[in-house]
Coordinates of C-alpha atoms and ligand atoms in Angstrom, one line a residue:
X1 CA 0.0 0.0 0.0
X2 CA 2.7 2.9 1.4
X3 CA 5.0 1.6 -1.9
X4 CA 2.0 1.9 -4.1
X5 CA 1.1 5.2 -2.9
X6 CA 4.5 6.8 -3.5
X7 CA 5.1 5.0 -6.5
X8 CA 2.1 6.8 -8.3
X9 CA 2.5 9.9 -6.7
X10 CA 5.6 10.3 -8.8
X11 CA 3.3 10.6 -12.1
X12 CA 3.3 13.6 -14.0
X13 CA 0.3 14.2 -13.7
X14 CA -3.0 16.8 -12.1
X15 CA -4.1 16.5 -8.4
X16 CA -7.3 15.7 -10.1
X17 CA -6.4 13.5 -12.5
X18 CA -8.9 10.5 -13.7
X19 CA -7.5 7.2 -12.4
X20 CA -7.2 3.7 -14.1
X21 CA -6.9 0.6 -12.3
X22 CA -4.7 -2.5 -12.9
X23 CA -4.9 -5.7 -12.2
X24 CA -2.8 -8.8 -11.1
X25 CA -2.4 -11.2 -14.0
X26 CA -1.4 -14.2 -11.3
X27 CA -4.9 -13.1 -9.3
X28 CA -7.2 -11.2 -11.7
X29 CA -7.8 -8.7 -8.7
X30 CA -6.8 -5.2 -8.5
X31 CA -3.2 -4.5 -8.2
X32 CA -2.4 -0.5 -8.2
X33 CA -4.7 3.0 -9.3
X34 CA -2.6 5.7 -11.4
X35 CA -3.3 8.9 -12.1
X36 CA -3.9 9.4 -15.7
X37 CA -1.9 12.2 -17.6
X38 CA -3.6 14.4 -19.8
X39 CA -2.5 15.7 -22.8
X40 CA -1.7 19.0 -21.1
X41 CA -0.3 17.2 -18.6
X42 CA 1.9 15.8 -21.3
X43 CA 2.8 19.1 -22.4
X44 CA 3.5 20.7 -19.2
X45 CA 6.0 17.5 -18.3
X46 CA 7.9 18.9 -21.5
X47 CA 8.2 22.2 -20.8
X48 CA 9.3 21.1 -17.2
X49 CA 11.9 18.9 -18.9
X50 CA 13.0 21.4 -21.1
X51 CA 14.0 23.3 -18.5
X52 CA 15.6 21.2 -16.8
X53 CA 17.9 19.4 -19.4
X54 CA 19.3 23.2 -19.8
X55 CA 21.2 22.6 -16.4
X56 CA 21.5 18.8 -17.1
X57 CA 24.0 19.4 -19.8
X58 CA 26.2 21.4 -18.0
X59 CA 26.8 18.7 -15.5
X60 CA 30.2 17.2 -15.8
X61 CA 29.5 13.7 -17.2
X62 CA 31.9 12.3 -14.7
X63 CA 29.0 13.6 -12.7
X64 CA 26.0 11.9 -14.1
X65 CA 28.3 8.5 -13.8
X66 CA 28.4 9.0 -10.0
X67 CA 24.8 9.3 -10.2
X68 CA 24.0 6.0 -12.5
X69 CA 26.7 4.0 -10.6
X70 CA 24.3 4.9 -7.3
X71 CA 21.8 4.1 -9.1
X72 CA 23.8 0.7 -10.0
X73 CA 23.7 -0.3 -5.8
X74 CA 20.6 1.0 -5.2
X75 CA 19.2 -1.1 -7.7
X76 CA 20.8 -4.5 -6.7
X77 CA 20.6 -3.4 -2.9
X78 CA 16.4 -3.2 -3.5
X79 CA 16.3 -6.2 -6.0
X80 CA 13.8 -8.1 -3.4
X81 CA 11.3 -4.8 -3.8
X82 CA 11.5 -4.9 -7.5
X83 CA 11.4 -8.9 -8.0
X84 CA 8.0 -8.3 -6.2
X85 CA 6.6 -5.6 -8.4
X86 CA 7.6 -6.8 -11.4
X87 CA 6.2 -10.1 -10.8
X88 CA 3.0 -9.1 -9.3
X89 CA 2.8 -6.4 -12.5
X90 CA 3.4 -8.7 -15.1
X91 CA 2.9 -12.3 -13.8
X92 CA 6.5 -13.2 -15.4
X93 CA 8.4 -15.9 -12.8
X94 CA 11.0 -14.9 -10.5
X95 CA 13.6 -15.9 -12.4
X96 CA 12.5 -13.6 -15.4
X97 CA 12.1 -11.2 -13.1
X98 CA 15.7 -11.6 -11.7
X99 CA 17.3 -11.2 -15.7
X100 CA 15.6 -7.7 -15.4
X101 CA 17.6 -6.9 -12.5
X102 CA 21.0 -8.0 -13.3
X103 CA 20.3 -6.6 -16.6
X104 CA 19.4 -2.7 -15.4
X105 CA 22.5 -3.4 -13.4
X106 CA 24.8 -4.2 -16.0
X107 CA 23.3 -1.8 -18.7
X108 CA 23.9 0.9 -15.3
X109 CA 27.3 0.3 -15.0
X110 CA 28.4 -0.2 -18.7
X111 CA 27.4 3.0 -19.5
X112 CA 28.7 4.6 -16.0
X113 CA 32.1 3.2 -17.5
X114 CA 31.7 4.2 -20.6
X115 CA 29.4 7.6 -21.4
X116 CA 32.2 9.9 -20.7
X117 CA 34.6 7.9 -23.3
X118 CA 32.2 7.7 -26.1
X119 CA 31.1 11.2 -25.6
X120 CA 34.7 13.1 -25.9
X121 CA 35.3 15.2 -28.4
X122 CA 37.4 13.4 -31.4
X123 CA 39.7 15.3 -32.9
X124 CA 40.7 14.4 -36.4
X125 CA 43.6 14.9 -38.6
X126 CA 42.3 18.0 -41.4
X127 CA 41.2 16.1 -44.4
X128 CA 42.4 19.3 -46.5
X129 CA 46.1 20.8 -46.2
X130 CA 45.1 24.0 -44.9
X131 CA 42.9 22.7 -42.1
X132 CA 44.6 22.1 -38.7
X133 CA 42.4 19.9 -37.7
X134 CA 38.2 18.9 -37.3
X135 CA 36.7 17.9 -33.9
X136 CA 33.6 16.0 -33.8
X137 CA 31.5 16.8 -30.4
X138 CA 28.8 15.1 -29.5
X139 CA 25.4 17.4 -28.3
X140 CA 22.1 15.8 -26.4
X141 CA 19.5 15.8 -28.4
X142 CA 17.3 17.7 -25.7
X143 CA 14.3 16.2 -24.3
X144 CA 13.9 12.2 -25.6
X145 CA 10.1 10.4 -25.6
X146 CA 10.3 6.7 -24.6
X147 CA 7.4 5.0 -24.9
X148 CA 8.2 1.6 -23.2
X149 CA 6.0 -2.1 -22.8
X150 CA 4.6 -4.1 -20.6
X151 CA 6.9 -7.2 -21.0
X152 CA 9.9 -6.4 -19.7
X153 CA 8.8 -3.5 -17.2
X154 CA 12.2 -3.0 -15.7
X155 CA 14.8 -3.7 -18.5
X156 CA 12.5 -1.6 -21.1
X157 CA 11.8 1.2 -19.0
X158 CA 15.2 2.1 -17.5
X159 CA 17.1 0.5 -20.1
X160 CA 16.1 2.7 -22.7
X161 CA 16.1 6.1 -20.2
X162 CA 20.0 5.2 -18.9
X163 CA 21.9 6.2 -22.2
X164 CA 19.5 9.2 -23.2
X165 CA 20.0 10.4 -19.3
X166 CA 24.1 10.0 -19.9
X167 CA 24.1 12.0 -22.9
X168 CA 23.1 15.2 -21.1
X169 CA 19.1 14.9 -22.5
X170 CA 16.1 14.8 -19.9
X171 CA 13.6 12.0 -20.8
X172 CA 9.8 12.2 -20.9
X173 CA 8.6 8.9 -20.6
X174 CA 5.1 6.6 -20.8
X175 CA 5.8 3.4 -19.2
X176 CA 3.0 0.9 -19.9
X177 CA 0.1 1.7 -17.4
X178 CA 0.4 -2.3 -16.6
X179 CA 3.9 -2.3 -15.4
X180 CA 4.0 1.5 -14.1
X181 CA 4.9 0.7 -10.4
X182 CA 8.2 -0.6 -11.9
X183 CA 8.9 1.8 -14.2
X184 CA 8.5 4.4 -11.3
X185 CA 10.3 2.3 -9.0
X186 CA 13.5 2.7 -11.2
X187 CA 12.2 6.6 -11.9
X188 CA 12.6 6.8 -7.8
X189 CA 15.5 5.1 -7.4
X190 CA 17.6 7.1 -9.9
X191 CA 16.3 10.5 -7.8
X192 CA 17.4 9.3 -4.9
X193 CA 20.7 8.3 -6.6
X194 CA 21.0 12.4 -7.4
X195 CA 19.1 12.9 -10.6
X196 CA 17.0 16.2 -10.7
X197 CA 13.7 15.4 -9.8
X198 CA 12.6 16.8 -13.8
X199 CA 15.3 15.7 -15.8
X200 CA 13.2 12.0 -16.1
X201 CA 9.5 12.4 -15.6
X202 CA 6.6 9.4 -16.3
X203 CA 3.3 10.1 -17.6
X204 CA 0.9 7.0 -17.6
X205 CA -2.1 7.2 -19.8
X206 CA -3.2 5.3 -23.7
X207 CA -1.5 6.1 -26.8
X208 CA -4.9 6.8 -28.1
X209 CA -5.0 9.7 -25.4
X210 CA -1.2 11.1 -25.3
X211 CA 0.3 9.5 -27.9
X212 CA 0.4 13.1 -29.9
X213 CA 1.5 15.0 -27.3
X214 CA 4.4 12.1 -26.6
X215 CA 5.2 12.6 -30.1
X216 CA 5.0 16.5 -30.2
X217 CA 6.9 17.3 -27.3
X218 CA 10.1 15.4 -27.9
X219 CA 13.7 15.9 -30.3
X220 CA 14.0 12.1 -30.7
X221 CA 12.0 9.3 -29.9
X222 CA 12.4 5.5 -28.5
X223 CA 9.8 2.9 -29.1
X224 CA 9.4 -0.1 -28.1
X225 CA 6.4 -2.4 -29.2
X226 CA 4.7 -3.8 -31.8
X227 CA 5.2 -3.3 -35.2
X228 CA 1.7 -1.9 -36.3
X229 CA 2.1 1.0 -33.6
X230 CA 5.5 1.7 -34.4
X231 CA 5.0 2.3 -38.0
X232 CA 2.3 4.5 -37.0
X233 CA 4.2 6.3 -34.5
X234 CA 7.4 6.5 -37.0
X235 CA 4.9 8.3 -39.3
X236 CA 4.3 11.1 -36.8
X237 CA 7.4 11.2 -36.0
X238 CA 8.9 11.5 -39.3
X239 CA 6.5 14.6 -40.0
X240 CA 8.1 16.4 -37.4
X241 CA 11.5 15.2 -38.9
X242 CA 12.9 14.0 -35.3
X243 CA 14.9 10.7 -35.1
X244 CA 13.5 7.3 -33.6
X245 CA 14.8 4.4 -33.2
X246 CA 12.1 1.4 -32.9
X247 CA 12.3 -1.8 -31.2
X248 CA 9.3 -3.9 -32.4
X249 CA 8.0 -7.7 -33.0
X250 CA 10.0 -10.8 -34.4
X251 CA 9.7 -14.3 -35.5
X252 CA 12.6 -15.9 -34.4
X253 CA 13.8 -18.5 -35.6
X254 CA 16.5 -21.3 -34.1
X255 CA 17.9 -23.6 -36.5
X256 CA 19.6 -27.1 -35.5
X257 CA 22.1 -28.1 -37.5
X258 CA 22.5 -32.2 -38.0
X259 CA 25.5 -31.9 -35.7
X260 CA 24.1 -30.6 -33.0
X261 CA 24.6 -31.9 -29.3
X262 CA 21.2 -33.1 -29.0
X263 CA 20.7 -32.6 -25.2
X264 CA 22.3 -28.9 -25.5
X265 CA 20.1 -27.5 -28.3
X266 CA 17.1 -29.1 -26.3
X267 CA 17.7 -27.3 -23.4
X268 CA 18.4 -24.1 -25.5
X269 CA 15.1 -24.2 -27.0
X270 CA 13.6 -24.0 -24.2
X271 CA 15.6 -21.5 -22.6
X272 CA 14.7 -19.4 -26.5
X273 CA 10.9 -20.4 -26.0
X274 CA 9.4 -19.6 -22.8
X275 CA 10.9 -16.9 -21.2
X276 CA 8.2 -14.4 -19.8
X277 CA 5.9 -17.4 -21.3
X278 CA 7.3 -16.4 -24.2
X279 CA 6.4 -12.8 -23.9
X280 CA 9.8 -11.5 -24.8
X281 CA 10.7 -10.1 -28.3
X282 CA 13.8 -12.1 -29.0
X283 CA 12.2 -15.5 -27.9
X284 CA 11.8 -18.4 -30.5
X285 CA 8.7 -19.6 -32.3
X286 CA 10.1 -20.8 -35.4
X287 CA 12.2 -24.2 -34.8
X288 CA 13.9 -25.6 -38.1
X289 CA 15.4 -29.2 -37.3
X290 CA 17.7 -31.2 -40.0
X291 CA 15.5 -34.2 -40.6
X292 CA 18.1 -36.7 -39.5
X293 CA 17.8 -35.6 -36.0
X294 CA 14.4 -34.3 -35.9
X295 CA 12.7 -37.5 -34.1
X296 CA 15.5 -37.3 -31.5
X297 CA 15.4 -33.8 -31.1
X298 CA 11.9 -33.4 -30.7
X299 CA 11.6 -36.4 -28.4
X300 CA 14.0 -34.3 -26.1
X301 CA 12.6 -31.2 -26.4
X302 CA 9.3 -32.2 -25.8
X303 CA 10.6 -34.5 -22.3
X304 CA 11.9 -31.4 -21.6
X305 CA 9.0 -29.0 -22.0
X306 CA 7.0 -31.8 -20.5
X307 CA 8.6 -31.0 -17.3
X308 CA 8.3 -27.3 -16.9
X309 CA 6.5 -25.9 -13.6
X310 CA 4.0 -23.3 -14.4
X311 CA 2.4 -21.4 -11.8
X312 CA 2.4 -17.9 -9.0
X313 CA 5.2 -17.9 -6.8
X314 CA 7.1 -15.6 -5.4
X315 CA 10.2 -17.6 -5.2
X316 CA 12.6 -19.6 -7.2
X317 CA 10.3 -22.7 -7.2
X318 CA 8.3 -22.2 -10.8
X319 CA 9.9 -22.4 -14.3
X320 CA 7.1 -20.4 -16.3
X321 CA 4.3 -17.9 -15.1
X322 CA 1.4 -16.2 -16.2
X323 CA 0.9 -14.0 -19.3
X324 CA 0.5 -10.3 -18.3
X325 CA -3.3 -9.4 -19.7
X326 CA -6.4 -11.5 -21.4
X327 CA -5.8 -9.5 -24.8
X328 CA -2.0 -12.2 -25.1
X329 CA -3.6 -14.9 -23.6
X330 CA -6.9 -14.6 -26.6
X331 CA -3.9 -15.0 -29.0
X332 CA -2.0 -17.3 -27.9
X333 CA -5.5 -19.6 -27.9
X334 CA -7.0 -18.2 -31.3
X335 CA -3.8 -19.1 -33.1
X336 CA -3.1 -22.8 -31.5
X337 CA -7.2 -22.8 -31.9
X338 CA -6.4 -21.8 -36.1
X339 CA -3.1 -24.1 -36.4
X340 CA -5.4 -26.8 -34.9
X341 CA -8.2 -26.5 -37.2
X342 CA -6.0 -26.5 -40.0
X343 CA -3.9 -29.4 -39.1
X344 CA -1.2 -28.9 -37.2
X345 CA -0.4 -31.3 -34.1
X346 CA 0.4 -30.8 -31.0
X347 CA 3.3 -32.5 -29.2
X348 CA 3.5 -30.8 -25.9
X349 CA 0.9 -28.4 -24.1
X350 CA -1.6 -26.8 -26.0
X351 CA -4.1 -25.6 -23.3
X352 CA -5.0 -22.7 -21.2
X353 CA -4.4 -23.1 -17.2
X354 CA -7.4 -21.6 -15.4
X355 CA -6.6 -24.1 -12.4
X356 CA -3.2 -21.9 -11.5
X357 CA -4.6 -18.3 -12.5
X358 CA -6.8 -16.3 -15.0
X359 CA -3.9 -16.1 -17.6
X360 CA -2.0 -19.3 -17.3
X361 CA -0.8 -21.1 -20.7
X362 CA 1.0 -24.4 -21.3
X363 CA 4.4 -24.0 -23.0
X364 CA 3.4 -25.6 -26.4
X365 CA 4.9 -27.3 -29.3
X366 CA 3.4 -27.7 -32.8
X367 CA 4.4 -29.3 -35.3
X368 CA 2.7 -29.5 -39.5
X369 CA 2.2 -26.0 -39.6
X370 CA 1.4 -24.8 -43.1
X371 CA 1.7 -21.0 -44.4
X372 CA -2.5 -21.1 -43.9
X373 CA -2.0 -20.7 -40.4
X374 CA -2.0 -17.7 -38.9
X375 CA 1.1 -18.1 -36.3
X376 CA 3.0 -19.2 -39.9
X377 CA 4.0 -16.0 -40.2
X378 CA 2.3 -13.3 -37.2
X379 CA 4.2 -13.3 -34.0
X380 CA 2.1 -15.0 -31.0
X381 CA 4.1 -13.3 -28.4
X382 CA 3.6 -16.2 -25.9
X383 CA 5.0 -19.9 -25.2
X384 CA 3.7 -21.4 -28.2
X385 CA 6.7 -22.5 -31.0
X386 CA 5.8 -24.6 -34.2
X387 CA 9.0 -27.1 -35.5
X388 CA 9.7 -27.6 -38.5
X389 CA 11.8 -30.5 -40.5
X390 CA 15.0 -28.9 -43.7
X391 CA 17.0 -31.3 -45.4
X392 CA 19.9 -29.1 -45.8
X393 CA 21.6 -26.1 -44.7
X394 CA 20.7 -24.0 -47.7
X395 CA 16.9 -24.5 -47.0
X396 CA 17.4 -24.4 -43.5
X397 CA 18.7 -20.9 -44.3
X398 CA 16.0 -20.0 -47.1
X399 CA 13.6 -21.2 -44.8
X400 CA 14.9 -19.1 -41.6
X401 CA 15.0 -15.7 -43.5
X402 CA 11.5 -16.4 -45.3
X403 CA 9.6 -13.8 -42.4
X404 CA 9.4 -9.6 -42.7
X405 CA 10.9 -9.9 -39.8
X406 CA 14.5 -10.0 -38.5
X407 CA 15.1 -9.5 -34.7
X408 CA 16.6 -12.5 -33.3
X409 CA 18.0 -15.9 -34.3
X410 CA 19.7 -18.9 -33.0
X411 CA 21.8 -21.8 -34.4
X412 CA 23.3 -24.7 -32.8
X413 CA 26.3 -27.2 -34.1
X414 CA 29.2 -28.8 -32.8
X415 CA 30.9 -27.5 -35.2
X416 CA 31.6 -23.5 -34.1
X417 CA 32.8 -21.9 -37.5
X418 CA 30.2 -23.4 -39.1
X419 CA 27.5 -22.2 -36.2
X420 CA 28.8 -18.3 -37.4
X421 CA 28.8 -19.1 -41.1
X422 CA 24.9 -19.8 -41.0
X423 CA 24.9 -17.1 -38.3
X424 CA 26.1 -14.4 -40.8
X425 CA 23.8 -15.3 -43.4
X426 CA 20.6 -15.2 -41.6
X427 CA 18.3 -12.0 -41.6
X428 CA 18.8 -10.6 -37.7
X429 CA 19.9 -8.0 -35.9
X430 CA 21.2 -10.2 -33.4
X431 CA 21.9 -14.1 -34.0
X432 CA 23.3 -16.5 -31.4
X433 CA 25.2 -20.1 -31.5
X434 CA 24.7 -22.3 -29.2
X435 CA 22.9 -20.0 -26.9
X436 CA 19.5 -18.7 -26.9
X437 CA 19.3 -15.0 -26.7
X438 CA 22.5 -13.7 -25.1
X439 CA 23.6 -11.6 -27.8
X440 CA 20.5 -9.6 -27.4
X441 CA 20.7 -9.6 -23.4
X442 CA 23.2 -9.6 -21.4
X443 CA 25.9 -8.5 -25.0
X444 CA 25.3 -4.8 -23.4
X445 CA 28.5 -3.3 -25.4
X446 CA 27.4 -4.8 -28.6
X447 CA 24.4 -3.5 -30.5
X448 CA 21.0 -5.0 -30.3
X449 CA 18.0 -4.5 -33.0
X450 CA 16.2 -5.4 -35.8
X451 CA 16.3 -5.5 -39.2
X452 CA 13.6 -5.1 -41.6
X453 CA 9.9 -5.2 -40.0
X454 CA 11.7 -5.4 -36.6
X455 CA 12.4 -2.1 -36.2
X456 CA 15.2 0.7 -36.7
X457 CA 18.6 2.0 -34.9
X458 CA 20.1 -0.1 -32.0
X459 CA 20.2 -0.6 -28.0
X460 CA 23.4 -1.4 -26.2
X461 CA 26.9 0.0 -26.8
X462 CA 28.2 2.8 -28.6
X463 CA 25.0 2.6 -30.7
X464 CA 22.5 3.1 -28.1
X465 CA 24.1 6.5 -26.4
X466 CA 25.1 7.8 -29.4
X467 CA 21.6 7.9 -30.8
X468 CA 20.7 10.2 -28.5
X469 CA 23.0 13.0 -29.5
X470 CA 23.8 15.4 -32.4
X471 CA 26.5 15.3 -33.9
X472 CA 28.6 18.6 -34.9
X473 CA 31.5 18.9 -36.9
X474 CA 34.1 21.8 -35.8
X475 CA 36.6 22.3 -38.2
X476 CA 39.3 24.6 -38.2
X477 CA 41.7 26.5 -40.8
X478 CA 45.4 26.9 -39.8
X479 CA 46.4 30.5 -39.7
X480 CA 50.2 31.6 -39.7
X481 CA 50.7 32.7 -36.0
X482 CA 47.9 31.7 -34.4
X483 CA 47.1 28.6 -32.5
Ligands
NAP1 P1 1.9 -2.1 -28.5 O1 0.4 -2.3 -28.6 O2 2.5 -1.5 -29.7 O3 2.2 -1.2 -27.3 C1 3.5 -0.9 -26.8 C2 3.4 0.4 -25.9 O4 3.3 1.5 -26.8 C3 2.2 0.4 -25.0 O5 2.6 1.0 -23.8 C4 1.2 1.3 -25.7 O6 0.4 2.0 -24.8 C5 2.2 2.3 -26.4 N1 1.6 2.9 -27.6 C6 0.9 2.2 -28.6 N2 0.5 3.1 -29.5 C7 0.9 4.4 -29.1 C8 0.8 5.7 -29.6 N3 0.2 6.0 -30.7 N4 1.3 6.7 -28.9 C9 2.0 6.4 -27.7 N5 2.1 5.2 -27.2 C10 1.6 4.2 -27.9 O7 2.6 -3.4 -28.2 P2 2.3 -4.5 -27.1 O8 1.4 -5.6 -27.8 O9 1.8 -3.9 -25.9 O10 3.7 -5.1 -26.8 C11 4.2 -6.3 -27.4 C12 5.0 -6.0 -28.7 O11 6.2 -5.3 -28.4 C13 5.4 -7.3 -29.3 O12 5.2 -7.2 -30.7 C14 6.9 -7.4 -29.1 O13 7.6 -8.1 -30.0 C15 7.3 -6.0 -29.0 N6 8.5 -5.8 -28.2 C16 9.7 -5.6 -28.9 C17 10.8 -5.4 -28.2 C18 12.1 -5.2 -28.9 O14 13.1 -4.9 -28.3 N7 12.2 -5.3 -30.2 C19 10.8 -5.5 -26.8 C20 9.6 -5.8 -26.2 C21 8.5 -5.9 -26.9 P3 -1.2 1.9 -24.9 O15 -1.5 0.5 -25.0 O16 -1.6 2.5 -23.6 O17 -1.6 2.7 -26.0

């Protein structure tokens, strides 16, 4: 209650805002009432954050690392608080949960180590004789929108604020109302850290309501979510001719080469498949096995999934949770509902868990799934993955990089060199061998994205704080006498 009721008070919002109500996906009773920003709300954030990021960028960024590398402790000091929220916000396991963590707290203290480095002025060597030299600085953009989802609450929200924050820009953010308390959770722990109370400000509220105003009042934007919103949003955005950098849907897809340790890529699948119950945008749900191995493989994957513990706990002792609202669970069912009718089988799971909550879903495996099915192609965004037998590596590959999408990927061989040789050639911002997503989490210096439908610009590294400035090139003529 006392957390709740601090939490929210930190929205940017009026005293006599309208309030929306969420609810716990592991219960299906009422978790947390937010204030509601209003457009002018939205505007008046801005304006605040405007402001504000005047005296931001004058602070010495050695500075701002102190502050992020408080932050950093603060974070893994309070993990308990925000293991709870996020799981009672998003009904994701504690384990999930715990990635989030250790992932704010390594994206905290790679840029802490790193801002003021990437952000020095380079000098260059005069490309023309009479110039002594150019210097290339590095300005913050200003004020940044991040609009940030529901499905990873903690890693979304702050992930996406940290590098923005350490290039001198103030950030005017819409967490998803659903995950809010965690998103203001991090908001509170990087004041007390030594931010400036409106150098990072939340609005909660629909996109429908403030999405304008998001759009409007920012010099670059961040968003993360589904394709269909960020085209839309890119379109706004692109009128008003500010950057954005998207990070939307996938259709990942792992591919087992016939040399493959069995046991190890079974495993990896179903590290790749159910994380979040799936809910995670670089999880698999396209699984291309050589046919050699397929009976073996699917035999272990399937033992595997078999034994999976799905339930609410607050503790170590489940494997996969709830989805977060009744709009994923309706898809998850309506496309294994479609791929059912059409023929597809199913080898493991396959049914919704109202015993264990309102929004409970079996990890499930398909298999004879034809292009008429609708999960052929659209991303499900839960624990549902359909396998699918190749003869050879070339159609393995063909096969892979036959989506509109390109997030995520994974391949698995004995054989490393070749592991990276299919990895090369396949269609994703971020590809893994013999591991399921870790170049797209945990890889913090190394740029994560999507290609084609997946979105636009990179997270992590150099990439992902450099976005969020302006570049200017100084360049100056050498005169006799002067310096
Ligand atoms: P969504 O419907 O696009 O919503 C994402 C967020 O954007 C929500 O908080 C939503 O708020 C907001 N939003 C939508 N339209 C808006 C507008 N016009 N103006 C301002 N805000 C707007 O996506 P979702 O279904 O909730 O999230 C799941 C999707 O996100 C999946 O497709 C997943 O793959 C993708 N995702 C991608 C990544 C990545 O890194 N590539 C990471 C996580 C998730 P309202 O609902 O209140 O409007």
């Amino acid at each position: 209650g006392a957390v709740v009721d601090r939490l929210t008070s930190l929205v940017a919002a009026a005293p006599d805002a309208a309030r929306a109500t969420t609810t716990a996906p592991y219960t299906g009773l009422a978790l947390a009432e937010f204030p509601v920003s209003t457009p002018a709300d939205v505007a008046e954030a801005f304006a605040r954050a405007r402001r504000a990021q005047l005296r931001w960028a004058q602070v010495p960024v050695e500075e701002r690392e102190r502050i992020l590398l408080r932050f950093h402790d603060l974070v893994l000091d309070r993990r308990n608080e925000a293991l709870d929220l996020m799981q009672a916000e998003s009904g994701k396991t504690r384990r999930d949960a715990f990635l989030e963590v250790t992932d704010i707290a390594i994206t905290a203290r790679y840029y802490a180590r790193t801002a003021a480095r990437l952000l020095a002025p380079r000098r260059r060597r005069g490309a023309i004789p009479v110039l002594t030299h150019t210097t290339e600085l590095r300005h913050p953009k200003g004020v940044v929108t991040v609009i940030s989802p529901w499905n990873y609450p903690l890693s979304m929200a702050a992930g996406d604020a940290i590098p923005a924050l350490m290039a001198g820009n103030a950030v005017v953010q819409k967490p998803d109302t659903q995950t809010a308390l965690t998103a203001l959770w991090a908001l509170d722990l990087m004041r007390e850290a030594g931010l400036p109370a409106d150098v990072w400000q939340m609005v909660v509220g629909r996109g429908s309501s403030i999405g304008d105003a998001l759009i409007a009042g920012g010099d670059y934007l961040m968003f993360t979510g589904s394709t269909a919103s960020g085209r839309r949003i890119a379109r706004d955005a692109g009128e008003r001719l500010i950057g954005a950098s998207l990070e939307l849907g996938g259709k990942n897809a792992m591919v087992v080469l016939a040399d493959a340790d069995i046991a190890r890529a079974a495993d990896g699948a179903v590290a790749a498949c159910f994380p979040s119950a799936g809910q995670l945008c670089v999880s698999i749900e396209r699984l291309y096995v050589a046919e050699e191995i397929r009976d073996e493989f699917v035999a272990a994957f399937v033992e595997r999934t078999g034994k999976l513990r799905l339930g609410a706990a607050y503790d170590f002792s489940v494997d996969v949770g709830s989805l977060t609202n009744t709009a994923q669970l309706a898809t998850v069912t309506a496309h294994i509902a479609d791929a059912v009718a059409k023929g597809a089988t199913v080898l493991a799971g396959g049914k919704a868990r109202p015993d264990l909550g309102p929004l409970f879903h079996e990890p499930t495996i398909l298999t004879d799934v034809t292009p008429e099915m609708t999960l052929f192609a659209q991303e499900t965004f839960g624990p549902v993955v359909s396998i699918y037998p190749y003869r050879d590596v070339e159609e393995a590959i063909a096969l892979a990089n036959d989506t509109t999408y390109g997030l995520n990927a994974s391949v698995w061989s004995r054989d490393g060199a070749k592991g990276r040789a299919v990895a090369a050639r396949l269609h994703a911002g971020t590809v893994n061998v013999n591991e399921a997503f870790a170049a797209a989490w945990g890889s913090v210096d190394a740029p994560m994205g999507g290609m084609g439908d997946s979105g636009l610009g990179r997270r992590h590294g150099a990439d992902g704080l450099l976005k969020y400035t302006e570049a200017q090139t100084v360049a100056q003529q050498r005169l006799r006498g002067f310096s």
